[in-house]
Amino acid sequence: MTNRPANEIQLQRNDLRIIRDMIPEGARILDLGCGSGRLLHALKTAKRAHVTGVEYDQAKILECAARGIPVIHATLDEALTDFSDDTYDYVILSRTLQVVRRPDILLKEMLRIGSRGIVSYMNFGHINARLQLMFGNMPVNRNLPLPWYNTPTLHPGTISDFYKLCRDVQVRILREIPLTNRGDYLPWLAHFCPNLFASNSIFVISK
């Protein structure tokens, strides 16, 4: 049985908890935009995973080092050419796809490097965002907490946009897990119409 360590409580985001639970024991993991390394630390400790992160923020890199997580300092628009083909079992991209210059190239690079990709994708088509747009304002909510003039997001997109992106770059979606925020109206609707009612979705992808 997999040991559940105390550091599990550090994963406050539900998408990270779900990603942690879907990773098999001993897997080779690359986390792109790994932040402070909490997910990789949990995977290393609970799943005995072999982990590596890529991160640009120097302060977050120091936090990774404090957790014993090996991390490469680079932006995701330049880093992946240094990785050989098929060197990881899973390449994780958590709420980061929409901040890179070329999401299409990044998806293909993920699946060159790893057997599977796991993408946690923020949905700009959520009903709350649509209501704010209807009243003339760019969305600001729990998933999108920053105003339009101070956000790192370059390519806001909906879940339907992600489906189309995968078709365009010939990436298969093996599994989709729609997620909702606490307090969302009728959260069960996310499974029937994720493009409208899921605040975030996790996708498992492959070639």
PDB file of C-alpha atoms in Angstrom:
ATOM      1  CA  MET A   1       0.000   0.000   0.000  1.00  0.00           C
ATOM      2  CA  THR A   2       1.233   3.476  -0.881  1.00  0.00           C
ATOM      3  CA  ASN A   3       2.338   5.492   2.099  1.00  0.00           C
ATOM      4  CA  ARG A   4       0.421   8.795   2.512  1.00  0.00           C
ATOM      5  CA  PRO A   5       2.869  11.282   4.073  1.00  0.00           C
ATOM      6  CA  ALA A   6       2.169  14.455   5.995  1.00  0.00           C
ATOM      7  CA  ASN A   7       3.288  16.602   3.059  1.00  0.00           C
ATOM      8  CA  GLU A   8       0.101  15.607   1.251  1.00  0.00           C
ATOM      9  CA  ILE A   9      -1.712  18.444   3.038  1.00  0.00           C
ATOM     10  CA  GLN A  10       0.469  20.940   1.151  1.00  0.00           C
ATOM     11  CA  LEU A  11      -1.412  20.126  -2.078  1.00  0.00           C
ATOM     12  CA  GLN A  12      -4.270  22.528  -1.572  1.00  0.00           C
ATOM     13  CA  ARG A  13      -5.352  22.576  -5.224  1.00  0.00           C
ATOM     14  CA  ASN A  14      -7.676  19.757  -6.177  1.00  0.00           C
ATOM     15  CA  ASP A  15      -6.102  19.305  -9.621  1.00  0.00           C
ATOM     16  CA  LEU A  16      -2.701  18.619  -8.030  1.00  0.00           C
ATOM     17  CA  ARG A  17      -4.202  16.077  -5.626  1.00  0.00           C
ATOM     18  CA  ILE A  18      -5.837  14.241  -8.527  1.00  0.00           C
ATOM     19  CA  ILE A  19      -2.617  14.275 -10.554  1.00  0.00           C
ATOM     20  CA  ARG A  20      -0.701  12.910  -7.571  1.00  0.00           C
ATOM     21  CA  ASP A  21      -3.143  10.049  -7.163  1.00  0.00           C
ATOM     22  CA  MET A  22      -3.066   9.008 -10.832  1.00  0.00           C
ATOM     23  CA  ILE A  23       0.736   8.639 -10.998  1.00  0.00           C
ATOM     24  CA  PRO A  24       1.906   5.002 -10.597  1.00  0.00           C
ATOM     25  CA  GLU A  25       4.607   3.906  -8.188  1.00  0.00           C
ATOM     26  CA  GLY A  26       8.169   4.549  -9.333  1.00  0.00           C
ATOM     27  CA  ALA A  27       7.276   6.570 -12.437  1.00  0.00           C
ATOM     28  CA  ARG A  28       9.666   8.970 -14.128  1.00  0.00           C
ATOM     29  CA  ILE A  29       8.124  12.445 -13.897  1.00  0.00           C
ATOM     30  CA  LEU A  30       8.955  15.779 -15.520  1.00  0.00           C
ATOM     31  CA  ASP A  31       6.929  18.747 -14.236  1.00  0.00           C
ATOM     32  CA  LEU A  32       7.004  21.794 -16.526  1.00  0.00           C
ATOM     33  CA  GLY A  33       6.538  25.004 -14.586  1.00  0.00           C
ATOM     34  CA  CYS A  34       6.881  23.072 -11.343  1.00  0.00           C
ATOM     35  CA  GLY A  35       6.651  26.140  -9.098  1.00  0.00           C
ATOM     36  CA  SER A  36       7.919  25.511  -5.581  1.00  0.00           C
ATOM     37  CA  GLY A  37       8.020  21.740  -6.118  1.00  0.00           C
ATOM     38  CA  ARG A  38       5.186  20.685  -3.817  1.00  0.00           C
ATOM     39  CA  LEU A  39       3.692  18.229  -6.300  1.00  0.00           C
ATOM     40  CA  LEU A  40       7.059  16.694  -7.141  1.00  0.00           C
ATOM     41  CA  HIS A  41       7.908  16.421  -3.451  1.00  0.00           C
ATOM     42  CA  ALA A  42       4.637  14.598  -2.821  1.00  0.00           C
ATOM     43  CA  LEU A  43       5.258  12.257  -5.758  1.00  0.00           C
ATOM     44  CA  LYS A  44       8.830  11.586  -4.694  1.00  0.00           C
ATOM     45  CA  THR A  45       7.787  10.810  -1.133  1.00  0.00           C
ATOM     46  CA  ALA A  46       4.461   9.040  -1.599  1.00  0.00           C
ATOM     47  CA  LYS A  47       5.019   7.310  -4.939  1.00  0.00           C
ATOM     48  CA  ARG A  48       8.828   6.921  -4.957  1.00  0.00           C
ATOM     49  CA  ALA A  49       8.773   8.699  -8.298  1.00  0.00           C
ATOM     50  CA  HIS A  50      11.926   9.844 -10.066  1.00  0.00           C
ATOM     51  CA  VAL A  51      11.239  13.542 -10.475  1.00  0.00           C
ATOM     52  CA  THR A  52      12.627  16.570 -12.310  1.00  0.00           C
ATOM     53  CA  GLY A  53      11.181  20.058 -12.592  1.00  0.00           C
ATOM     54  CA  VAL A  54      11.548  22.986 -14.976  1.00  0.00           C
ATOM     55  CA  GLU A  55      11.005  26.459 -13.519  1.00  0.00           C
ATOM     56  CA  TYR A  56      11.992  30.024 -14.357  1.00  0.00           C
ATOM     57  CA  ASP A  57      11.253  31.872 -11.097  1.00  0.00           C
ATOM     58  CA  GLN A  58      14.435  31.963  -8.995  1.00  0.00           C
ATOM     59  CA  ALA A  59      12.594  32.143  -5.662  1.00  0.00           C
ATOM     60  CA  LYS A  60      10.591  29.027  -6.528  1.00  0.00           C
ATOM     61  CA  ILE A  61      13.745  27.238  -7.619  1.00  0.00           C
ATOM     62  CA  LEU A  62      15.185  27.858  -4.155  1.00  0.00           C
ATOM     63  CA  GLU A  63      12.046  26.333  -2.624  1.00  0.00           C
ATOM     64  CA  CYS A  64      12.491  23.284  -4.860  1.00  0.00           C
ATOM     65  CA  ALA A  65      16.089  22.953  -3.708  1.00  0.00           C
ATOM     66  CA  ALA A  66      14.978  23.138  -0.072  1.00  0.00           C
ATOM     67  CA  ARG A  67      12.625  20.209  -0.765  1.00  0.00           C
ATOM     68  CA  GLY A  68      15.364  18.205  -2.454  1.00  0.00           C
ATOM     69  CA  ILE A  69      13.779  18.484  -5.907  1.00  0.00           C
ATOM     70  CA  PRO A  70      16.141  18.644  -8.916  1.00  0.00           C
ATOM     71  CA  VAL A  71      15.059  21.537 -11.106  1.00  0.00           C
ATOM     72  CA  ILE A  72      16.257  23.104 -14.352  1.00  0.00           C
ATOM     73  CA  HIS A  73      16.180  26.887 -14.638  1.00  0.00           C
ATOM     74  CA  ALA A  74      14.596  27.734 -17.988  1.00  0.00           C
ATOM     75  CA  THR A  75      11.493  29.054 -19.674  1.00  0.00           C
ATOM     76  CA  LEU A  76       9.185  26.544 -21.324  1.00  0.00           C
ATOM     77  CA  ASP A  77       9.624  28.276 -24.646  1.00  0.00           C
ATOM     78  CA  GLU A  78      13.294  27.310 -24.756  1.00  0.00           C
ATOM     79  CA  ALA A  79      13.998  24.394 -22.415  1.00  0.00           C
ATOM     80  CA  LEU A  80      12.626  21.220 -23.972  1.00  0.00           C
ATOM     81  CA  THR A  81      15.093  20.812 -26.823  1.00  0.00           C
ATOM     82  CA  ASP A  82      17.636  19.727 -24.196  1.00  0.00           C
ATOM     83  CA  PHE A  83      15.559  16.652 -23.282  1.00  0.00           C
ATOM     84  CA  SER A  84      15.996  13.371 -25.180  1.00  0.00           C
ATOM     85  CA  ASP A  85      13.095  11.431 -26.658  1.00  0.00           C
ATOM     86  CA  ASP A  86      11.087   9.089 -24.410  1.00  0.00           C
ATOM     87  CA  THR A  87      12.982   9.843 -21.205  1.00  0.00           C
ATOM     88  CA  TYR A  88       9.925  10.186 -18.915  1.00  0.00           C
ATOM     89  CA  ASP A  89       6.758   8.237 -18.245  1.00  0.00           C
ATOM     90  CA  TYR A  90       4.687  11.348 -17.557  1.00  0.00           C
ATOM     91  CA  VAL A  91       5.234  15.007 -18.415  1.00  0.00           C
ATOM     92  CA  ILE A  92       3.022  17.273 -16.294  1.00  0.00           C
ATOM     93  CA  LEU A  93       1.867  20.750 -17.266  1.00  0.00           C
ATOM     94  CA  SER A  94      -0.320  22.283 -14.570  1.00  0.00           C
ATOM     95  CA  ARG A  95      -2.203  25.519 -15.375  1.00  0.00           C
ATOM     96  CA  THR A  96       0.696  26.635 -17.545  1.00  0.00           C
ATOM     97  CA  LEU A  97      -0.241  25.927 -21.177  1.00  0.00           C
ATOM     98  CA  GLN A  98      -1.915  29.299 -21.649  1.00  0.00           C
ATOM     99  CA  VAL A  99       1.129  31.316 -20.538  1.00  0.00           C
ATOM    100  CA  VAL A 100       3.594  29.994 -23.149  1.00  0.00           C
ATOM    101  CA  ARG A 101       4.080  31.518 -26.595  1.00  0.00           C
ATOM    102  CA  ARG A 102       3.349  28.346 -28.587  1.00  0.00           C
ATOM    103  CA  PRO A 103       1.032  25.888 -26.787  1.00  0.00           C
ATOM    104  CA  ASP A 104       0.871  23.697 -29.912  1.00  0.00           C
ATOM    105  CA  ILE A 105       4.636  23.182 -29.983  1.00  0.00           C
ATOM    106  CA  LEU A 106       4.749  22.562 -26.236  1.00  0.00           C
ATOM    107  CA  LEU A 107       2.146  19.770 -26.430  1.00  0.00           C
ATOM    108  CA  LYS A 108       4.118  18.007 -29.152  1.00  0.00           C
ATOM    109  CA  GLU A 109       7.358  18.394 -27.209  1.00  0.00           C
ATOM    110  CA  MET A 110       5.739  16.940 -24.082  1.00  0.00           C
ATOM    111  CA  LEU A 111       4.850  13.783 -25.996  1.00  0.00           C
ATOM    112  CA  ARG A 112       8.260  13.566 -27.618  1.00  0.00           C
ATOM    113  CA  ILE A 113       9.850  13.510 -24.186  1.00  0.00           C
ATOM    114  CA  GLY A 114       7.274  11.428 -22.316  1.00  0.00           C
ATOM    115  CA  SER A 115       4.975   8.478 -22.978  1.00  0.00           C
ATOM    116  CA  ARG A 116       2.019  10.384 -21.532  1.00  0.00           C
ATOM    117  CA  GLY A 117       1.214  14.006 -20.815  1.00  0.00           C
ATOM    118  CA  ILE A 118      -0.986  15.330 -18.038  1.00  0.00           C
ATOM    119  CA  VAL A 119      -2.359  18.816 -18.636  1.00  0.00           C
ATOM    120  CA  SER A 120      -4.328  20.778 -16.053  1.00  0.00           C
ATOM    121  CA  TYR A 121      -6.152  23.366 -18.134  1.00  0.00           C
ATOM    122  CA  MET A 122      -8.003  26.470 -16.949  1.00  0.00           C
ATOM    123  CA  ASN A 123     -11.322  27.014 -18.711  1.00  0.00           C
ATOM    124  CA  PHE A 124     -11.970  30.597 -19.804  1.00  0.00           C
ATOM    125  CA  GLY A 125     -15.354  29.448 -21.080  1.00  0.00           C
ATOM    126  CA  HIS A 126     -16.725  28.733 -17.589  1.00  0.00           C
ATOM    127  CA  ILE A 127     -20.177  30.158 -17.002  1.00  0.00           C
ATOM    128  CA  ASN A 128     -18.905  32.654 -14.410  1.00  0.00           C
ATOM    129  CA  ALA A 129     -16.376  34.036 -16.897  1.00  0.00           C
ATOM    130  CA  ARG A 130     -19.075  34.281 -19.580  1.00  0.00           C
ATOM    131  CA  LEU A 131     -21.352  36.222 -17.272  1.00  0.00           C
ATOM    132  CA  GLN A 132     -18.614  38.735 -16.483  1.00  0.00           C
ATOM    133  CA  LEU A 133     -17.896  39.145 -20.193  1.00  0.00           C
ATOM    134  CA  MET A 134     -21.598  39.621 -20.886  1.00  0.00           C
ATOM    135  CA  PHE A 135     -21.583  42.587 -18.520  1.00  0.00           C
ATOM    136  CA  GLY A 136     -18.563  44.072 -20.269  1.00  0.00           C
ATOM    137  CA  ASN A 137     -15.640  43.005 -18.058  1.00  0.00           C
ATOM    138  CA  MET A 138     -12.791  40.567 -18.482  1.00  0.00           C
ATOM    139  CA  PRO A 139     -13.170  37.683 -15.991  1.00  0.00           C
ATOM    140  CA  VAL A 140     -11.696  37.861 -12.502  1.00  0.00           C
ATOM    141  CA  ASN A 141     -12.491  34.868 -10.305  1.00  0.00           C
ATOM    142  CA  ARG A 142     -10.913  32.136  -8.186  1.00  0.00           C
ATOM    143  CA  ASN A 143      -9.116  30.539 -11.137  1.00  0.00           C
ATOM    144  CA  LEU A 144      -8.309  33.877 -12.781  1.00  0.00           C
ATOM    145  CA  PRO A 145      -7.535  36.122  -9.824  1.00  0.00           C
ATOM    146  CA  LEU A 146      -5.566  38.838 -11.626  1.00  0.00           C
ATOM    147  CA  PRO A 147      -6.985  41.682 -13.727  1.00  0.00           C
ATOM    148  CA  TRP A 148      -6.467  41.590 -17.477  1.00  0.00           C
ATOM    149  CA  TYR A 149      -3.572  44.089 -17.351  1.00  0.00           C
ATOM    150  CA  ASN A 150      -1.595  42.049 -14.811  1.00  0.00           C
ATOM    151  CA  THR A 151      -2.007  38.447 -15.941  1.00  0.00           C
ATOM    152  CA  PRO A 152       0.649  36.109 -17.401  1.00  0.00           C
ATOM    153  CA  THR A 153      -1.964  34.486 -19.649  1.00  0.00           C
ATOM    154  CA  LEU A 154      -1.120  34.933 -23.323  1.00  0.00           C
ATOM    155  CA  HIS A 155      -3.682  32.565 -24.841  1.00  0.00           C
ATOM    156  CA  PRO A 156      -6.978  32.436 -22.946  1.00  0.00           C
ATOM    157  CA  GLY A 157      -8.976  29.486 -24.226  1.00  0.00           C
ATOM    158  CA  THR A 158     -11.938  27.266 -23.490  1.00  0.00           C
ATOM    159  CA  ILE A 159     -12.081  23.502 -23.102  1.00  0.00           C
ATOM    160  CA  SER A 160     -13.500  23.309 -26.621  1.00  0.00           C
ATOM    161  CA  ASP A 161     -10.422  25.224 -27.803  1.00  0.00           C
ATOM    162  CA  PHE A 162      -8.226  22.603 -26.138  1.00  0.00           C
ATOM    163  CA  TYR A 163     -10.093  19.796 -27.938  1.00  0.00           C
ATOM    164  CA  LYS A 164      -9.456  21.549 -31.242  1.00  0.00           C
ATOM    165  CA  LEU A 165      -5.790  22.160 -30.413  1.00  0.00           C
ATOM    166  CA  CYS A 166      -5.316  18.444 -29.765  1.00  0.00           C
ATOM    167  CA  ARG A 167      -6.976  17.574 -33.080  1.00  0.00           C
ATOM    168  CA  ASP A 168      -4.825  20.115 -34.925  1.00  0.00           C
ATOM    169  CA  VAL A 169      -1.547  18.708 -33.544  1.00  0.00           C
ATOM    170  CA  GLN A 170      -2.733  15.066 -33.701  1.00  0.00           C
ATOM    171  CA  VAL A 171      -2.688  14.495 -29.955  1.00  0.00           C
ATOM    172  CA  ARG A 172      -5.058  11.934 -28.450  1.00  0.00           C
ATOM    173  CA  ILE A 173      -7.039  12.686 -25.303  1.00  0.00           C
ATOM    174  CA  LEU A 174      -7.074   9.444 -23.293  1.00  0.00           C
ATOM    175  CA  ARG A 175      -8.935  10.763 -20.277  1.00  0.00           C
ATOM    176  CA  GLU A 176     -10.634  13.967 -19.168  1.00  0.00           C
ATOM    177  CA  ILE A 177     -11.518  14.893 -15.584  1.00  0.00           C
ATOM    178  CA  PRO A 178     -13.674  18.046 -15.326  1.00  0.00           C
ATOM    179  CA  LEU A 179     -13.272  19.946 -12.050  1.00  0.00           C
ATOM    180  CA  THR A 180     -15.289  22.602 -10.279  1.00  0.00           C
ATOM    181  CA  ASN A 181     -14.585  25.077  -7.510  1.00  0.00           C
ATOM    182  CA  ARG A 182     -16.199  24.876  -4.115  1.00  0.00           C
ATOM    183  CA  GLY A 183     -19.457  26.775  -4.254  1.00  0.00           C
ATOM    184  CA  ASP A 184     -19.957  26.398  -8.008  1.00  0.00           C
ATOM    185  CA  TYR A 185     -23.580  26.189  -9.059  1.00  0.00           C
ATOM    186  CA  LEU A 186     -24.700  22.590  -9.831  1.00  0.00           C
ATOM    187  CA  PRO A 187     -21.167  21.135 -10.018  1.00  0.00           C
ATOM    188  CA  TRP A 188     -22.408  17.785 -11.387  1.00  0.00           C
ATOM    189  CA  LEU A 189     -23.181  19.564 -14.668  1.00  0.00           C
ATOM    190  CA  ALA A 190     -19.443  19.805 -15.339  1.00  0.00           C
ATOM    191  CA  HIS A 191     -19.399  16.139 -16.388  1.00  0.00           C
ATOM    192  CA  PHE A 192     -22.142  16.705 -18.970  1.00  0.00           C
ATOM    193  CA  CYS A 193     -20.978  20.076 -20.308  1.00  0.00           C
ATOM    194  CA  PRO A 194     -17.410  20.768 -19.167  1.00  0.00           C
ATOM    195  CA  ASN A 195     -16.942  23.683 -21.565  1.00  0.00           C
ATOM    196  CA  LEU A 196     -19.635  25.609 -19.687  1.00  0.00           C
ATOM    197  CA  PHE A 197     -19.491  24.286 -16.132  1.00  0.00           C
ATOM    198  CA  ALA A 198     -15.929  23.032 -15.481  1.00  0.00           C
ATOM    199  CA  SER A 199     -13.615  25.658 -14.037  1.00  0.00           C
ATOM    200  CA  ASN A 200     -10.626  23.469 -14.818  1.00  0.00           C
ATOM    201  CA  SER A 201     -10.061  20.092 -16.486  1.00  0.00           C
ATOM    202  CA  ILE A 202      -7.298  17.520 -16.289  1.00  0.00           C
ATOM    203  CA  PHE A 203      -6.395  15.794 -19.556  1.00  0.00           C
ATOM    204  CA  VAL A 204      -4.250  12.693 -20.011  1.00  0.00           C
ATOM    205  CA  ILE A 205      -2.819  12.825 -23.530  1.00  0.00           C
ATOM    206  CA  SER A 206      -0.659  10.718 -25.806  1.00  0.00           C
ATOM    207  CA  LYS A 207       0.544  10.600 -29.417  1.00  0.00           C
TER     208      LYS A 207
END
